[in-house]
GROMACS .gro file of N, CA, C and O in nm:
model
  296
    1MET      N    1  10.876   6.023  15.503
    1MET     CA    2  10.921   6.134  15.421
    1MET      C    3  10.928   6.263  15.502
    1MET      O    4  11.020   6.342  15.484
    2SER      N    5  10.834   6.284  15.593
    2SER     CA    6  10.836   6.407  15.672
    2SER      C    7  10.958   6.410  15.764
    2SER      O    8  11.013   6.516  15.793
    3GLU      N    9  11.001   6.291  15.810
    3GLU     CA   10  11.119   6.287  15.896
    3GLU      C   11  11.245   6.325  15.818
    3GLU      O   12  11.332   6.395  15.868
    4VAL      N   13  11.253   6.281  15.693
    4VAL     CA   14  11.368   6.317  15.607
    4VAL      C   15  11.370   6.468  15.587
    4VAL      O   16  11.474   6.532  15.598
    5ASN      N   17  11.254   6.526  15.557
    5ASN     CA   18  11.247   6.671  15.538
    5ASN      C   19  11.287   6.745  15.667
    5ASN      O   20  11.353   6.848  15.661
    6ARG      N   21  11.247   6.692  15.780
    6ARG     CA   22  11.282   6.754  15.908
    6ARG      C   23  11.434   6.748  15.928
    6ARG      O   24  11.496   6.846  15.969
    7MET      N   25  11.495   6.634  15.896
    7MET     CA   26  11.641   6.620  15.909
    7MET      C   27  11.714   6.716  15.814
    7MET      O   28  11.811   6.780  15.852
    8LEU      N   29  11.665   6.723  15.691
    8LEU     CA   30  11.728   6.812  15.594
    8LEU      C   31  11.713   6.958  15.638
    8LEU      O   32  11.803   7.039  15.618
    9GLY      N   33  11.602   6.990  15.696
    9GLY     CA   34  11.580   7.125  15.747
    9GLY      C   35  11.680   7.158  15.856
    9GLY      O   36  11.733   7.270  15.862
   10LYS      N   37  11.709   7.064  15.945
   10LYS     CA   38  11.808   7.085  16.051
   10LYS      C   39  11.947   7.109  15.991
   10LYS      O   40  12.020   7.194  16.036
   11VAL      N   41  11.981   7.031  15.889
   11VAL     CA   42  12.111   7.047  15.824
   11VAL      C   43  12.120   7.185  15.761
   11VAL      O   44  12.222   7.253  15.773
   12ASP      N   45  12.014   7.231  15.695
   12ASP     CA   46  12.013   7.364  15.635
   12ASP      C   47  12.029   7.472  15.741
   12ASP      O   48  12.102   7.569  15.721
   13GLU      N   49  11.962   7.457  15.855
   13GLU     CA   50  11.974   7.555  15.963
   13GLU      C   51  12.117   7.562  16.014
   13GLU      O   52  12.170   7.670  16.038
   14LEU      N   53  12.183   7.448  16.030
   14LEU     CA   54  12.321   7.446  16.078
   14LEU      C   55  12.414   7.512  15.978
   14LEU      O   56  12.506   7.583  16.016
   15ALA      N   57  12.391   7.490  15.849
   15ALA     CA   58  12.475   7.551  15.746
   15ALA      C   59  12.462   7.703  15.750
   15ALA      O   60  12.561   7.775  15.737
   16VAL      N   61  12.343   7.753  15.770
   16VAL     CA   62  12.322   7.897  15.777
   16VAL      C   63  12.387   7.954  15.901
   16VAL      O   64  12.451   8.059  15.897
   17GLN      N   65  12.378   7.885  16.013
   17GLN     CA   66  12.436   7.935  16.137
   17GLN      C   67  12.588   7.945  16.129
   17GLN      O   68  12.646   8.039  16.182
   18THR      N   69  12.655   7.853  16.063
   18THR     CA   70  12.801   7.858  16.054
   18THR      C   71  12.848   7.972  15.965
   18THR      O   72  12.958   8.023  15.983
   19ASP      N   73  12.766   8.015  15.869
   19ASP     CA   74  12.805   8.123  15.779
   19ASP      C   75  12.782   8.261  15.838
   19ASP      O   76  12.838   8.358  15.790
   20THR      N   77  12.703   8.272  15.941
   20THR     CA   78  12.665   8.403  15.992
   20THR      C   79  12.733   8.434  16.126
   20THR      O   80  12.668   8.478  16.219
   21HIS      N   81  12.863   8.413  16.135
   21HIS     CA   82  12.936   8.448  16.257
   21HIS      C   83  12.947   8.600  16.265
   21HIS      O   84  12.972   8.667  16.166
   22ALA      N   85  12.930   8.652  16.381
   22ALA     CA   86  12.945   8.795  16.401
   22ALA      C   87  13.092   8.831  16.393
   22ALA      O   88  13.178   8.759  16.443
   23ILE      N   89  13.120   8.942  16.330
   23ILE     CA   90  13.257   8.989  16.319
   23ILE      C   91  13.292   9.058  16.451
   23ILE      O   92  13.222   9.148  16.493
   24PRO      N   93  13.399   9.014  16.516
   24PRO     CA   94  13.430   9.069  16.649
   24PRO      C   95  13.498   9.206  16.646
   24PRO      O   96  13.541   9.254  16.750
   25PHE      N   97  13.508   9.269  16.529
   25PHE     CA   98  13.577   9.398  16.517
   25PHE      C   99  13.489   9.499  16.444
   25PHE      O  100  13.401   9.461  16.367
   26ASN      N  101  13.517   9.627  16.466
   26ASN     CA  102  13.448   9.736  16.398
   26ASN      C  103  13.552   9.826  16.334
   26ASN      O  104  13.662   9.842  16.387
   27ILE      N  105  13.516   9.889  16.223
   27ILE     CA  106  13.605   9.984  16.159
   27ILE      C  107  13.627  10.102  16.254
   27ILE      O  108  13.533  10.151  16.316
   28GLY      N  109  13.751  10.143  16.268
   28GLY     CA  110  13.786  10.252  16.357
   28GLY      C  111  13.826  10.206  16.497
   28GLY      O  112  13.878  10.284  16.576
   29GLU      N  113  13.806  10.079  16.525
   29GLU     CA  114  13.840  10.023  16.656
   29GLU      C  115  13.992  10.007  16.669
   29GLU      O  116  14.059   9.968  16.574
   30THR      N  117  14.046  10.035  16.786
   30THR     CA  118  14.188  10.014  16.813
   30THR      C  119  14.207   9.872  16.865
   30THR      O  120  14.135   9.828  16.954
   31ILE      N  121  14.301   9.800  16.803
   31ILE     CA  122  14.329   9.662  16.843
   31ILE      C  123  14.477   9.646  16.873
   31ILE      O  124  14.558   9.731  16.835
   32LYS      N  125  14.511   9.535  16.938
   32LYS     CA  126  14.650   9.502  16.965
   32LYS      C  127  14.683   9.374  16.889
   32LYS      O  128  14.610   9.275  16.899
   33VAL      N  129  14.791   9.374  16.814
   33VAL     CA  130  14.835   9.256  16.740
   33VAL      C  131  14.894   9.159  16.842
   33VAL      O  132  14.978   9.197  16.924
   34VAL      N  133  14.849   9.032  16.838
   34VAL     CA  134  14.892   8.936  16.940
   34VAL      C  135  14.974   8.821  16.883
   34VAL      O  136  15.013   8.731  16.958
   35ASP      N  137  15.005   8.823  16.753
   35ASP     CA  138  15.082   8.714  16.695
   35ASP      C  139  15.160   8.765  16.574
   35ASP      O  140  15.119   8.861  16.509
   36GLY      N  141  15.271   8.702  16.545
   36GLY     CA  142  15.349   8.736  16.427
   36GLY      C  143  15.456   8.840  16.455
   36GLY      O  144  15.482   8.876  16.570
   37PRO      N  145  15.519   8.890  16.350
   37PRO     CA  146  15.630   8.983  16.368
   37PRO      C  147  15.590   9.118  16.427
   37PRO      O  148  15.675   9.190  16.478
   38PHE      N  149  15.463   9.154  16.419
   38PHE     CA  150  15.417   9.282  16.473
   38PHE      C  151  15.347   9.265  16.607
   38PHE      O  152  15.271   9.352  16.650
   39ASN      N  153  15.375   9.154  16.675
   39ASN     CA  154  15.318   9.125  16.806
   39ASN      C  155  15.345   9.242  16.900
   39ASN      O  156  15.459   9.288  16.912
   40GLY      N  157  15.240   9.290  16.968
   40GLY     CA  158  15.256   9.400  17.062
   40GLY      C  159  15.224   9.536  17.005
   40GLY      O  160  15.209   9.632  17.079
   41PHE      N  161  15.214   9.548  16.872
   41PHE     CA  162  15.180   9.676  16.811
   41PHE      C  163  15.030   9.701  16.825
   41PHE      O  164  14.949   9.609  16.819
   42ASN      N  165  14.993   9.828  16.842
   42ASN     CA  166  14.853   9.868  16.840
   42ASN      C  167  14.824   9.928  16.704
   42ASN      O  168  14.910   9.992  16.644
   43GLY      N  169  14.700   9.910  16.658
   43GLY     CA  170  14.660   9.966  16.529
   43GLY      C  171  14.511   9.992  16.525
   43GLY      O  172  14.437   9.954  16.615
   44THR      N  173  14.469  10.057  16.417
   44THR     CA  174  14.330  10.091  16.397
   44THR      C  175  14.276  10.012  16.278
   44THR      O  176  14.339  10.010  16.172
   45VAL      N  177  14.159   9.949  16.296
   45VAL     CA  178  14.096   9.871  16.189
   45VAL      C  179  14.047   9.968  16.081
   45VAL      O  180  13.969  10.059  16.109
   46GLU      N  181  14.096   9.950  15.958
   46GLU     CA  182  14.057  10.034  15.845
   46GLU      C  183  13.956   9.965  15.755
   46GLU      O  184  13.864  10.029  15.706
   47LYS      N  185  13.974   9.834  15.731
   47LYS     CA  186  13.884   9.758  15.645
   47LYS      C  187  13.865   9.619  15.702
   47LYS      O  188  13.953   9.566  15.769
   48ILE      N  189  13.748   9.558  15.671
   48ILE     CA  190  13.719   9.421  15.713
   48ILE      C  191  13.679   9.343  15.590
   48ILE      O  192  13.589   9.383  15.517
   49ASN      N  193  13.750   9.232  15.564
   49ASN     CA  194  13.715   9.143  15.454
   49ASN      C  195  13.656   9.016  15.516
   49ASN      O  196  13.729   8.928  15.563
   50GLU      N  197  13.523   9.009  15.515
   50GLU     CA  198  13.453   8.898  15.581
   50GLU      C  199  13.480   8.764  15.512
   50GLU      O  200  13.494   8.662  15.578
   51GLU      N  201  13.487   8.766  15.379
   51GLU     CA  202  13.504   8.641  15.303
   51GLU      C  203  13.639   8.576  15.334
   51GLU      O  204  13.647   8.455  15.352
   52LYS      N  205  13.744   8.655  15.338
   52LYS     CA  206  13.878   8.601  15.364
   52LYS      C  207  13.912   8.600  15.512
   52LYS      O  208  14.017   8.550  15.551
   53ARG      N  209  13.822   8.658  15.595
   53ARG     CA  210  13.843   8.668  15.739
   53ARG      C  211  13.975   8.740  15.769
   53ARG      O  212  14.060   8.692  15.843
   54LYS      N  213  13.989   8.858  15.706
   54LYS     CA  214  14.109   8.938  15.723
   54LYS      C  215  14.071   9.081  15.759
   54LYS      O  216  13.964   9.129  15.726
   55LEU      N  217  14.163   9.147  15.828
   55LEU     CA  218  14.148   9.288  15.864
   55LEU      C  219  14.262   9.366  15.802
   55LEU      O  220  14.375   9.317  15.794
   56GLU      N  221  14.234   9.488  15.759
   56GLU     CA  222  14.343   9.580  15.724
   56GLU      C  223  14.356   9.675  15.841
   56GLU      O  224  14.260   9.745  15.878
   57VAL      N  225  14.473   9.675  15.903
   57VAL     CA  226  14.498   9.751  16.024
   57VAL      C  227  14.613   9.848  15.998
   57VAL      O  228  14.715   9.810  15.940
   58MET      N  229  14.597   9.973  16.040
   58MET     CA  230  14.704  10.072  16.028
   58MET      C  231  14.780  10.077  16.159
   58MET      O  232  14.722  10.101  16.265
   59VAL      N  233  14.911  10.049  16.151
   59VAL     CA  234  14.997  10.058  16.270
   59VAL      C  235  15.104  10.163  16.242
   59VAL      O  236  15.136  10.193  16.128
   60THR      N  237  15.159  10.219  16.348
   60THR     CA  238  15.266  10.318  16.334
   60THR      C  239  15.399  10.249  16.359
   60THR      O  240  15.423  10.194  16.466
   61ILE      N  241  15.484  10.249  16.254
   61ILE     CA  242  15.616  10.188  16.262
   61ILE      C  243  15.719  10.296  16.226
   61ILE      O  244  15.710  10.355  16.118
   62PHE      N  245  15.811  10.324  16.316
   62PHE     CA  246  15.913  10.427  16.295
   62PHE      C  247  15.850  10.562  16.260
   62PHE      O  248  15.899  10.635  16.173
   63GLY      N  249  15.737  10.592  16.323
   63GLY     CA  250  15.671  10.721  16.301
   63GLY      C  251  15.586  10.732  16.176
   63GLY      O  252  15.534  10.838  16.146
   64ARG      N  253  15.572  10.622  16.101
   64ARG     CA  254  15.492  10.624  15.978
   64ARG      C  255  15.379  10.523  15.989
   64ARG      O  256  15.399  10.413  16.038
   65LYS      N  257  15.262  10.561  15.938
   65LYS     CA  258  15.149  10.468  15.937
   65LYS      C  259  15.170  10.366  15.827
   65LYS      O  260  15.203  10.401  15.714
   66THR      N  261  15.154  10.240  15.863
   66THR     CA  262  15.177  10.129  15.771
   66THR      C  263  15.058  10.033  15.777
   66THR      O  264  15.017   9.992  15.886
   67PRO      N  265  15.002   9.997  15.660
   67PRO     CA  266  14.889   9.903  15.661
   67PRO      C  267  14.938   9.759  15.675
   67PRO      O  268  15.039   9.719  15.617
   68LEU      N  269  14.866   9.683  15.757
   68LEU     CA  270  14.893   9.539  15.773
   68LEU      C  271  14.765   9.464  15.739
   68LEU      O  272  14.656   9.509  15.772
   69GLU      N  273  14.779   9.348  15.677
   69GLU     CA  274  14.664   9.261  15.655
   69GLU      C  275  14.678   9.145  15.754
   69GLU      O  276  14.776   9.072  15.750
   70LEU      N  277  14.581   9.134  15.844
   70LEU     CA  278  14.587   9.034  15.950
   70LEU      C  279  14.468   8.942  15.943
   70LEU      O  280  14.358   8.984  15.912
   71SER      N  281  14.490   8.816  15.976
   71SER     CA  282  14.380   8.721  15.988
   71SER      C  283  14.321   8.732  16.127
   71SER      O  284  14.390   8.771  16.221
   72TYR      N  285  14.194   8.699  16.138
   72TYR     CA  286  14.132   8.699  16.271
   72TYR      C  287  14.050   8.575  16.291
   72TYR      O  288  14.004   8.511  16.197
   73ALA      N  289  14.032   8.538  16.416
   73ALA     CA  290  13.947   8.425  16.454
   73ALA      C  291  13.838   8.478  16.544
   73ALA      O  292  13.863   8.562  16.631
   74SER      N  293  13.715   8.430  16.522
   74SER     CA  294  13.605   8.476  16.608
   74SER      C  295  13.563   8.370  16.704
   74SER      O  296  13.600   8.258  16.699
   0.00000   0.00000   0.00000
């Protein structure tokens, strides 16, 4: 029985570790878009949605600031 509890404990630890990935971005940080139609644009991180793994980034297009919602991988 103690071995089963030890195994279950390991599984619980792994589940917690996968949920606690560090977010590789900070609000106010300048980033470069590397994929999609806005590839090559620079923008500033305005919001971070950890649950959906998305960033709201403000980029300047034709002289106007435009918000983009981008996915990120850590």
